PDB file of C-alpha atoms in Angstrom:
ATOM      1  CA  MET A   1      28.300 -39.430 -24.866  1.00 54.00           C
ATOM      2  CA  THR A   2      27.723 -38.751 -21.175  1.00 85.00           C
ATOM      3  CA  ASN A   3      26.542 -41.756 -19.208  1.00 94.00           C
ATOM      4  CA  PRO A   4      22.941 -41.856 -17.922  1.00 97.00           C
ATOM      5  CA  VAL A   5      22.011 -39.668 -14.955  1.00 98.00           C
ATOM      6  CA  ILE A   6      19.695 -40.608 -12.081  1.00 98.00           C
ATOM      7  CA  LEU A   7      18.354 -38.082  -9.582  1.00 98.00           C
ATOM      8  CA  TYR A   8      16.849 -39.624  -6.483  1.00 98.00           C
ATOM      9  CA  ASN A   9      18.326 -38.229  -3.253  1.00 95.00           C
ATOM     10  CA  SER A  10      16.232 -35.065  -3.098  1.00 97.00           C
ATOM     11  CA  LEU A  11      17.184 -32.725  -0.274  1.00 98.00           C
ATOM     12  CA  ILE A  12      13.906 -30.817  -0.142  1.00 98.00           C
ATOM     13  CA  PRO A  13      12.283 -32.966   2.594  1.00 97.00           C
ATOM     14  CA  SER A  14      15.287 -32.199   4.844  1.00 97.00           C
ATOM     15  CA  ALA A  15      15.028 -28.411   4.534  1.00 98.00           C
ATOM     16  CA  THR A  16      14.898 -26.560   7.848  1.00 98.00           C
ATOM     17  CA  THR A  17      12.248 -24.202   6.507  1.00 98.00           C
ATOM     18  CA  ILE A  18      10.305 -23.930   3.257  1.00 98.00           C
ATOM     19  CA  THR A  19       8.446 -20.763   2.362  1.00 98.00           C
ATOM     20  CA  VAL A  20       6.357 -20.038  -0.710  1.00 98.00           C
ATOM     21  CA  THR A  21       4.911 -16.899  -2.209  1.00 98.00           C
ATOM     22  CA  SER A  22       1.402 -18.284  -1.707  1.00 98.00           C
ATOM     23  CA  GLU A  23      -0.680 -21.458  -1.584  1.00 98.00           C
ATOM     24  CA  ALA A  24      -4.074 -21.977  -3.141  1.00 98.00           C
ATOM     25  CA  ALA A  25      -6.541 -23.794  -0.906  1.00 97.00           C
ATOM     26  CA  GLY A  26      -5.810 -27.524  -0.979  1.00 97.00           C
ATOM     27  CA  PHE A  27      -2.457 -27.071  -2.737  1.00 98.00           C
ATOM     28  CA  ALA A  28       0.083 -27.013   0.115  1.00 98.00           C
ATOM     29  CA  LYS A  29       3.820 -26.644  -0.465  1.00 98.00           C
ATOM     30  CA  GLU A  30       4.426 -30.066   1.103  1.00 98.00           C
ATOM     31  CA  ASN A  31       2.757 -31.694  -1.890  1.00 98.00           C
ATOM     32  CA  ALA A  32       5.765 -30.813  -4.045  1.00 98.00           C
ATOM     33  CA  TYR A  33       8.091 -33.218  -2.224  1.00 98.00           C
ATOM     34  CA  ASP A  34       5.924 -36.191  -1.221  1.00 97.00           C
ATOM     35  CA  TRP A  35       6.885 -38.121  -4.403  1.00 97.00           C
ATOM     36  CA  LEU A  36       3.233 -38.409  -5.493  1.00 97.00           C
ATOM     37  CA  THR A  37       1.841 -37.236  -8.819  1.00 97.00           C
ATOM     38  CA  PHE A  38      -1.821 -36.694  -7.888  1.00 96.00           C
ATOM     39  CA  ASP A  39      -1.397 -33.815  -5.404  1.00 97.00           C
ATOM     40  CA  TYR A  40       0.285 -30.481  -6.051  1.00 98.00           C
ATOM     41  CA  TRP A  41       1.593 -27.204  -4.743  1.00 98.00           C
ATOM     42  CA  LYS A  42      -0.009 -24.292  -6.524  1.00 98.00           C
ATOM     43  CA  PRO A  43       0.218 -20.596  -5.736  1.00 98.00           C
ATOM     44  CA  SER A  44      -2.959 -18.580  -5.440  1.00 97.00           C
ATOM     45  CA  ALA A  45      -2.218 -16.389  -8.469  1.00 96.00           C
ATOM     46  CA  ALA A  46      -0.210 -16.269 -11.676  1.00 96.00           C
ATOM     47  CA  GLY A  47       2.907 -14.140 -12.101  1.00 97.00           C
ATOM     48  CA  THR A  48       6.356 -14.684 -10.584  1.00 97.00           C
ATOM     49  CA  VAL A  49       6.332 -16.909  -7.513  1.00 98.00           C
ATOM     50  CA  TYR A  50       8.996 -18.587  -5.399  1.00 98.00           C
ATOM     51  CA  TYR A  51       9.495 -21.872  -3.582  1.00 98.00           C
ATOM     52  CA  THR A  52      12.294 -21.058  -1.123  1.00 98.00           C
ATOM     53  CA  MET A  53      14.326 -23.476   1.001  1.00 98.00           C
ATOM     54  CA  ASP A  54      16.686 -22.843   3.919  1.00 98.00           C
ATOM     55  CA  PHE A  55      18.682 -25.976   4.742  1.00 98.00           C
ATOM     56  CA  GLY A  56      20.270 -24.595   7.891  1.00 98.00           C
ATOM     57  CA  ALA A  57      23.733 -25.328   6.483  1.00 98.00           C
ATOM     58  CA  ALA A  58      25.299 -25.560   3.052  1.00 98.00           C
ATOM     59  CA  VAL A  59      24.177 -28.504   0.921  1.00 98.00           C
ATOM     60  CA  ALA A  60      25.725 -29.667  -2.351  1.00 98.00           C
ATOM     61  CA  VAL A  61      23.478 -29.578  -5.405  1.00 98.00           C
ATOM     62  CA  ASP A  62      24.378 -30.490  -8.983  1.00 98.00           C
ATOM     63  CA  GLY A  63      20.970 -31.499 -10.300  1.00 98.00           C
ATOM     64  CA  TRP A  64      17.282 -30.727  -9.996  1.00 98.00           C
ATOM     65  CA  GLY A  65      14.059 -31.868 -11.570  1.00 98.00           C
ATOM     66  CA  VAL A  66      10.358 -31.183 -11.929  1.00 98.00           C
ATOM     67  CA  ALA A  67       7.490 -33.528 -12.817  1.00 98.00           C
ATOM     68  CA  ALA A  68       3.686 -33.812 -12.582  1.00 97.00           C
ATOM     69  CA  HIS A  69       3.079 -30.175 -13.529  1.00 98.00           C
ATOM     70  CA  ASP A  70       1.203 -28.011 -15.998  1.00 96.00           C
ATOM     71  CA  LEU A  71       3.970 -25.485 -16.654  1.00 97.00           C
ATOM     72  CA  GLY A  72       3.904 -25.981 -20.398  1.00 96.00           C
ATOM     73  CA  VAL A  73       0.122 -25.700 -20.539  1.00 95.00           C
ATOM     74  CA  ASN A  74       0.422 -22.262 -18.932  1.00 95.00           C
ATOM     75  CA  GLY A  75       3.440 -21.144 -20.973  1.00 95.00           C
ATOM     76  CA  ALA A  76       5.458 -21.020 -17.753  1.00 97.00           C
ATOM     77  CA  SER A  77       9.138 -21.357 -16.897  1.00 98.00           C
ATOM     78  CA  ILE A  78      11.000 -22.635 -13.858  1.00 98.00           C
ATOM     79  CA  GLN A  79      14.482 -21.618 -12.688  1.00 98.00           C
ATOM     80  CA  LEU A  80      16.615 -22.869  -9.798  1.00 98.00           C
ATOM     81  CA  GLN A  81      18.574 -20.188  -7.922  1.00 98.00           C
ATOM     82  CA  TYR A  82      20.909 -20.127  -4.932  1.00 98.00           C
ATOM     83  CA  SER A  83      22.109 -17.470  -2.504  1.00 98.00           C
ATOM     84  CA  ALA A  84      25.039 -17.229  -0.117  1.00 95.00           C
ATOM     85  CA  THR A  85      23.089 -15.045   2.329  1.00 97.00           C
ATOM     86  CA  GLY A  86      19.404 -15.765   1.820  1.00 97.00           C
ATOM     87  CA  ALA A  87      18.673 -12.079   1.315  1.00 98.00           C
ATOM     88  CA  TRP A  88      17.381 -12.606  -2.223  1.00 98.00           C
ATOM     89  CA  ALA A  89      18.107  -8.954  -2.907  1.00 97.00           C
ATOM     90  CA  GLY A  90      20.027  -9.275  -6.149  1.00 97.00           C
ATOM     91  CA  GLU A  91      22.899 -11.426  -4.917  1.00 97.00           C
ATOM     92  CA  GLU A  92      21.174 -14.659  -6.024  1.00 98.00           C
ATOM     93  CA  VAL A  93      22.690 -16.719  -8.826  1.00 98.00           C
ATOM     94  CA  ASN A  94      20.897 -18.829 -11.424  1.00 98.00           C
ATOM     95  CA  PHE A  95      21.751 -22.510 -11.507  1.00 98.00           C
ATOM     96  CA  GLY A  96      21.763 -23.044 -15.258  1.00 95.00           C
ATOM     97  CA  SER A  97      19.083 -21.605 -17.492  1.00 96.00           C
ATOM     98  CA  ALA A  98      15.335 -21.436 -16.976  1.00 97.00           C
ATOM     99  CA  ILE A  99      13.377 -24.440 -18.251  1.00 97.00           C
ATOM    100  CA  SER A 100      10.193 -23.968 -20.261  1.00 97.00           C
ATOM    101  CA  PRO A 101       8.505 -27.366 -20.682  1.00 96.00           C
ATOM    102  CA  ALA A 102       6.444 -27.987 -23.800  1.00 95.00           C
ATOM    103  CA  ALA A 103       3.581 -29.511 -21.807  1.00 95.00           C
ATOM    104  CA  SER A 104       3.679 -31.599 -18.619  1.00 95.00           C
ATOM    105  CA  GLU A 105       6.773 -33.710 -19.299  1.00 97.00           C
ATOM    106  CA  PRO A 106       9.379 -34.351 -16.562  1.00 98.00           C
ATOM    107  CA  ARG A 107      12.530 -32.270 -16.883  1.00 98.00           C
ATOM    108  CA  LEU A 108      15.952 -32.630 -15.275  1.00 98.00           C
ATOM    109  CA  GLN A 109      18.824 -30.145 -15.301  1.00 98.00           C
ATOM    110  CA  THR A 110      22.405 -30.746 -14.174  1.00 97.00           C
ATOM    111  CA  GLY A 111      25.364 -28.449 -13.671  1.00 97.00           C
ATOM    112  CA  THR A 112      28.500 -27.726 -11.674  1.00 97.00           C
ATOM    113  CA  SER A 113      28.016 -28.626  -8.032  1.00 97.00           C
ATOM    114  CA  GLN A 114      27.272 -25.689  -5.737  1.00 98.00           C
ATOM    115  CA  SER A 115      27.360 -25.891  -1.951  1.00 98.00           C
ATOM    116  CA  LYS A 116      24.914 -23.312  -0.555  1.00 98.00           C
ATOM    117  CA  ARG A 117      22.493 -23.012   2.322  1.00 98.00           C
ATOM    118  CA  TYR A 118      19.732 -21.104   0.529  1.00 98.00           C
ATOM    119  CA  TRP A 119      17.961 -22.326  -2.599  1.00 98.00           C
ATOM    120  CA  ARG A 120      14.750 -21.412  -4.376  1.00 98.00           C
ATOM    121  CA  PHE A 121      12.693 -22.210  -7.441  1.00 98.00           C
ATOM    122  CA  LYS A 122      11.472 -19.219  -9.424  1.00 98.00           C
ATOM    123  CA  ILE A 123       8.317 -19.961 -11.406  1.00 98.00           C
ATOM    124  CA  VAL A 124       6.941 -17.478 -13.922  1.00 98.00           C
ATOM    125  CA  SER A 125       3.400 -18.220 -15.095  1.00 93.00           C
ATOM    126  CA  ALA A 126       1.847 -15.446 -17.155  1.00 85.00           C
ATOM    127  CA  ALA A 127      -1.450 -17.101 -18.105  1.00 84.00           C
ATOM    128  CA  ALA A 128      -2.505 -18.909 -14.912  1.00 95.00           C
ATOM    129  CA  ALA A 129      -1.023 -20.207 -11.683  1.00 97.00           C
ATOM    130  CA  SER A 130       0.856 -23.434 -12.359  1.00 97.00           C
ATOM    131  CA  LYS A 131       0.617 -26.556 -10.235  1.00 97.00           C
ATOM    132  CA  ILE A 132       3.662 -28.709  -9.458  1.00 98.00           C
ATOM    133  CA  GLY A 133       3.493 -32.190  -8.001  1.00 98.00           C
ATOM    134  CA  VAL A 134       7.192 -33.124  -7.887  1.00 98.00           C
ATOM    135  CA  LEU A 135      10.238 -30.962  -7.187  1.00 98.00           C
ATOM    136  CA  MET A 136      13.676 -32.454  -6.571  1.00 98.00           C
ATOM    137  CA  LEU A 137      17.184 -31.148  -6.038  1.00 98.00           C
ATOM    138  CA  GLY A 138      20.379 -32.714  -4.781  1.00 98.00           C
ATOM    139  CA  ALA A 139      23.444 -34.634  -5.885  1.00 97.00           C
ATOM    140  CA  ARG A 140      22.912 -36.627  -9.065  1.00 98.00           C
ATOM    141  CA  LEU A 141      24.049 -40.186  -9.627  1.00 98.00           C
ATOM    142  CA  THR A 142      25.973 -40.423 -12.891  1.00 97.00           C
ATOM    143  CA  MET A 143      26.282 -44.037 -13.900  1.00 96.00           C
ATOM    144  CA  ASN A 144      29.767 -45.452 -14.254  1.00 94.00           C
ATOM    145  CA  ALA A 145      28.853 -47.250 -17.475  1.00 93.00           C
ATOM    146  CA  PRO A 146      26.996 -46.429 -20.707  1.00 91.00           C
ATOM    147  CA  LEU A 147      23.573 -47.694 -21.725  1.00 88.00           C
ATOM    148  CA  GLU A 148      23.441 -51.370 -22.574  1.00 85.00           C
ATOM    149  CA  SER A 149      22.632 -52.401 -26.142  1.00 85.00           C
ATOM    150  CA  GLY A 150      18.900 -52.912 -26.517  1.00 89.00           C
ATOM    151  CA  PHE A 151      17.782 -50.038 -24.295  1.00 91.00           C
ATOM    152  CA  LYS A 152      14.326 -48.780 -25.329  1.00 94.00           C
ATOM    153  CA  PRO A 153      13.881 -44.980 -25.022  1.00 95.00           C
ATOM    154  CA  ASP A 154      10.886 -44.117 -22.844  1.00 95.00           C
ATOM    155  CA  ALA A 155      10.177 -41.077 -25.008  1.00 93.00           C
ATOM    156  CA  LEU A 156       9.316 -43.422 -27.899  1.00 93.00           C
ATOM    157  CA  ALA A 157       7.111 -45.774 -25.891  1.00 92.00           C
ATOM    158  CA  GLN A 158       3.337 -46.139 -26.190  1.00 90.00           C
ATOM    159  CA  ARG A 159       1.583 -43.373 -24.236  1.00 87.00           C
ATOM    160  CA  TYR A 160      -2.102 -44.331 -24.529  1.00 87.00           C
ATOM    161  CA  GLU A 161      -3.912 -47.634 -24.210  1.00 87.00           C
ATOM    162  CA  PRO A 162      -6.960 -47.694 -26.540  1.00 86.00           C
ATOM    163  CA  THR A 163     -10.112 -49.740 -26.136  1.00 87.00           C
ATOM    164  CA  ILE A 164     -12.154 -50.252 -29.314  1.00 88.00           C
ATOM    165  CA  ASN A 165     -15.907 -50.299 -28.683  1.00 90.00           C
ATOM    166  CA  GLN A 166     -18.044 -52.401 -31.033  1.00 88.00           C
ATOM    167  CA  SER A 167     -21.659 -53.484 -31.453  1.00 87.00           C
ATOM    168  CA  ASP A 168     -23.021 -57.022 -31.536  1.00 85.00           C
ATOM    169  CA  GLU A 169     -22.668 -56.833 -35.298  1.00 84.00           C
ATOM    170  CA  ALA A 170     -19.019 -55.789 -35.098  1.00 84.00           C
ATOM    171  CA  THR A 171     -19.727 -52.179 -35.990  1.00 89.00           C
ATOM    172  CA  ILE A 172     -17.038 -49.852 -34.700  1.00 89.00           C
ATOM    173  CA  LEU A 173     -18.740 -47.510 -32.219  1.00 82.00           C
ATOM    174  CA  GLY A 174     -15.666 -45.543 -31.279  1.00 86.00           C
ATOM    175  CA  ALA A 175     -12.711 -45.861 -28.986  1.00 86.00           C
ATOM    176  CA  SER A 176     -11.827 -44.863 -25.462  1.00 85.00           C
ATOM    177  CA  ARG A 177      -8.330 -44.455 -24.127  1.00 85.00           C
ATOM    178  CA  ARG A 178      -6.335 -44.042 -20.970  1.00 84.00           C
ATOM    179  CA  ARG A 179      -2.815 -42.881 -20.271  1.00 84.00           C
ATOM    180  CA  LYS A 180      -0.328 -45.700 -19.972  1.00 89.00           C
ATOM    181  CA  LEU A 181       2.665 -45.786 -17.676  1.00 92.00           C
ATOM    182  CA  VAL A 182       5.991 -46.572 -19.269  1.00 95.00           C
ATOM    183  CA  GLU A 183       7.351 -49.992 -18.294  1.00 95.00           C
ATOM    184  CA  ASN A 184      11.071 -50.363 -18.836  1.00 96.00           C
ATOM    185  CA  SER A 185      14.363 -51.447 -17.331  1.00 95.00           C
ATOM    186  CA  LEU A 186      17.906 -50.169 -17.013  1.00 94.00           C
ATOM    187  CA  THR A 187      20.911 -52.480 -17.030  1.00 94.00           C
ATOM    188  CA  PHE A 188      24.557 -51.529 -16.522  1.00 95.00           C
ATOM    189  CA  ASP A 189      27.475 -53.908 -16.785  1.00 94.00           C
ATOM    190  CA  LEU A 190      31.212 -54.017 -16.058  1.00 94.00           C
ATOM    191  CA  LEU A 191      30.974 -51.995 -12.852  1.00 96.00           C
ATOM    192  CA  GLU A 192      33.553 -52.030 -10.099  1.00 96.00           C
ATOM    193  CA  PRO A 193      32.152 -53.739  -6.977  1.00 97.00           C
ATOM    194  CA  SER A 194      33.314 -50.823  -4.840  1.00 97.00           C
ATOM    195  CA  TRP A 195      31.377 -48.389  -7.059  1.00 97.00           C
ATOM    196  CA  VAL A 196      28.244 -50.527  -6.780  1.00 97.00           C
ATOM    197  CA  ARG A 197      28.467 -50.605  -2.996  1.00 97.00           C
ATOM    198  CA  THR A 198      29.130 -46.873  -2.702  1.00 98.00           C
ATOM    199  CA  ASN A 199      26.696 -45.555  -5.311  1.00 98.00           C
ATOM    200  CA  TRP A 200      24.115 -48.124  -6.405  1.00 98.00           C
ATOM    201  CA  ASP A 201      23.291 -49.535  -2.985  1.00 97.00           C
ATOM    202  CA  PRO A 202      22.059 -46.161  -1.557  1.00 97.00           C
ATOM    203  CA  PHE A 203      19.880 -45.756  -4.637  1.00 98.00           C
ATOM    204  CA  ILE A 204      18.285 -49.169  -4.070  1.00 97.00           C
ATOM    205  CA  ARG A 205      17.674 -48.309  -0.386  1.00 97.00           C
ATOM    206  CA  HIS A 206      15.772 -45.256  -1.622  1.00 97.00           C
ATOM    207  CA  VAL A 207      13.573 -46.923  -4.251  1.00 97.00           C
ATOM    208  CA  GLU A 208      12.713 -49.945  -2.111  1.00 97.00           C
ATOM    209  CA  LEU A 209      10.842 -47.526   0.182  1.00 96.00           C
ATOM    210  CA  GLY A 210       8.500 -46.647  -2.668  1.00 96.00           C
ATOM    211  CA  LYS A 211      10.078 -43.276  -3.435  1.00 97.00           C
ATOM    212  CA  GLY A 212      10.416 -41.801  -6.912  1.00 98.00           C
ATOM    213  CA  PHE A 213      13.460 -40.998  -9.014  1.00 98.00           C
ATOM    214  CA  MET A 214      14.293 -39.351 -12.316  1.00 98.00           C
ATOM    215  CA  ILE A 215      16.196 -40.870 -15.220  1.00 98.00           C
ATOM    216  CA  GLN A 216      17.975 -38.983 -17.991  1.00 97.00           C
ATOM    217  CA  PRO A 217      19.296 -41.796 -20.216  1.00 96.00           C
ATOM    218  CA  GLN A 218      21.088 -39.695 -22.858  1.00 95.00           C
ATOM    219  CA  PRO A 219      22.109 -36.342 -21.331  1.00 95.00           C
ATOM    220  CA  ASP A 220      24.124 -35.180 -24.343  1.00 94.00           C
ATOM    221  CA  ASN A 221      21.971 -36.223 -27.285  1.00 94.00           C
ATOM    222  CA  TYR A 222      18.475 -36.024 -25.780  1.00 96.00           C
ATOM    223  CA  PRO A 223      18.618 -34.016 -22.539  1.00 96.00           C
ATOM    224  CA  ASP A 224      14.870 -33.312 -22.583  1.00 96.00           C
ATOM    225  CA  GLU A 225      14.001 -37.027 -22.534  1.00 97.00           C
ATOM    226  CA  VAL A 226      13.455 -37.611 -18.834  1.00 98.00           C
ATOM    227  CA  THR A 227      11.348 -40.165 -16.963  1.00 98.00           C
ATOM    228  CA  TYR A 228       9.919 -39.832 -13.470  1.00 98.00           C
ATOM    229  CA  ALA A 229       9.842 -43.408 -12.233  1.00 98.00           C
ATOM    230  CA  PHE A 230       9.150 -45.873  -9.431  1.00 98.00           C
ATOM    231  CA  ALA A 231      10.824 -49.243  -9.088  1.00 98.00           C
ATOM    232  CA  LYS A 232       8.815 -52.399  -9.676  1.00 95.00           C
ATOM    233  CA  ASP A 233       8.518 -54.859  -6.814  1.00 90.00           C
ATOM    234  CA  ASN A 234      11.178 -57.259  -8.044  1.00 89.00           C
ATOM    235  CA  ILE A 235      14.234 -55.128  -7.289  1.00 94.00           C
ATOM    236  CA  LYS A 236      17.198 -57.101  -8.527  1.00 93.00           C
ATOM    237  CA  THR A 237      20.308 -57.848  -6.520  1.00 96.00           C
ATOM    238  CA  PRO A 238      23.568 -56.793  -8.211  1.00 96.00           C
ATOM    239  CA  SER A 239      25.418 -59.769  -9.614  1.00 96.00           C
ATOM    240  CA  HIS A 240      28.927 -60.587 -10.777  1.00 94.00           C
ATOM    241  CA  SER A 241      28.943 -60.663 -14.574  1.00 88.00           C
ATOM    242  CA  PHE A 242      32.691 -61.321 -14.451  1.00 85.00           C
ATOM    243  CA  VAL A 243      34.880 -62.485 -11.619  1.00 86.00           C
ATOM    244  CA  THR A 244      35.883 -58.955 -10.663  1.00 92.00           C
ATOM    245  CA  LEU A 245      33.078 -56.844 -12.207  1.00 96.00           C
ATOM    246  CA  MET A 246      29.359 -56.499 -11.531  1.00 96.00           C
ATOM    247  CA  GLN A 247      26.070 -55.906 -13.317  1.00 95.00           C
ATOM    248  CA  VAL A 248      23.124 -53.937 -11.906  1.00 96.00           C
ATOM    249  CA  SER A 249      19.575 -53.652 -13.214  1.00 95.00           C
ATOM    250  CA  ILE A 250      16.272 -52.066 -12.225  1.00 96.00           C
ATOM    251  CA  ASP A 251      12.764 -52.491 -13.633  1.00 97.00           C
ATOM    252  CA  TYR A 252      10.462 -49.508 -13.299  1.00 97.00           C
ATOM    253  CA  TYR A 253       7.168 -47.818 -14.091  1.00 96.00           C
ATOM    254  CA  GLY A 254       7.345 -44.215 -15.141  1.00 96.00           C
ATOM    255  CA  ILE A 255       5.922 -41.071 -16.671  1.00 96.00           C
ATOM    256  CA  ALA A 256       7.870 -39.786 -19.659  1.00 94.00           C
ATOM    257  CA  ALA A 257       5.586 -37.103 -21.121  1.00 84.00           C
TER     258      ALA A 257
END
């Protein structure tokens, strides 16, 4: 089984230029890369639309993700493409297959690394224009160890928090509910100290700034189970579990579906 994948170092904020097919009022393209899940980019009409990025020079990409969207509600699909020239005149190449979410769940796709200057997302929404709050693409972090025993899949976690309403006589009057963030942790053991310093430390520098990341715990068996997450305040320092090997761990809040 492939080890867990984390996508955090999104290149989109560093793009030289970003152009979109259209923007509905109040739904600017910048909203798709500010890490937040309450604001969105949305085109002004349904159909085939594009979110196009010119990075000024070739950048390496082997993973991308989408979260905080209504693609599945609208029966829409999203596809990452790249171009060697930026002409987008038939020379473009698909990075993997198009993704068609079931509802609003986060999705993450990985593939063979491509180093290109021009990238775009192709979104096809037949029913209505789809809104997207989080887009990411860049180089993924594949953990150098498998999941620890005891890991709890976010996809199986409680999603709603009910409140039972009752009368003075204990009559059940109904129930209200609210969506509940996933609360979980990831722990990895028996890691080389050099790997931790090279790979885990940059990830921690990212999340300690309050930026989001995506987790795909079981890429082979359950590739659609993805969480868009933020680290909790108590970010743990890597420790030596053995004299020559280290353990890392992170607690997080997240959205899994």
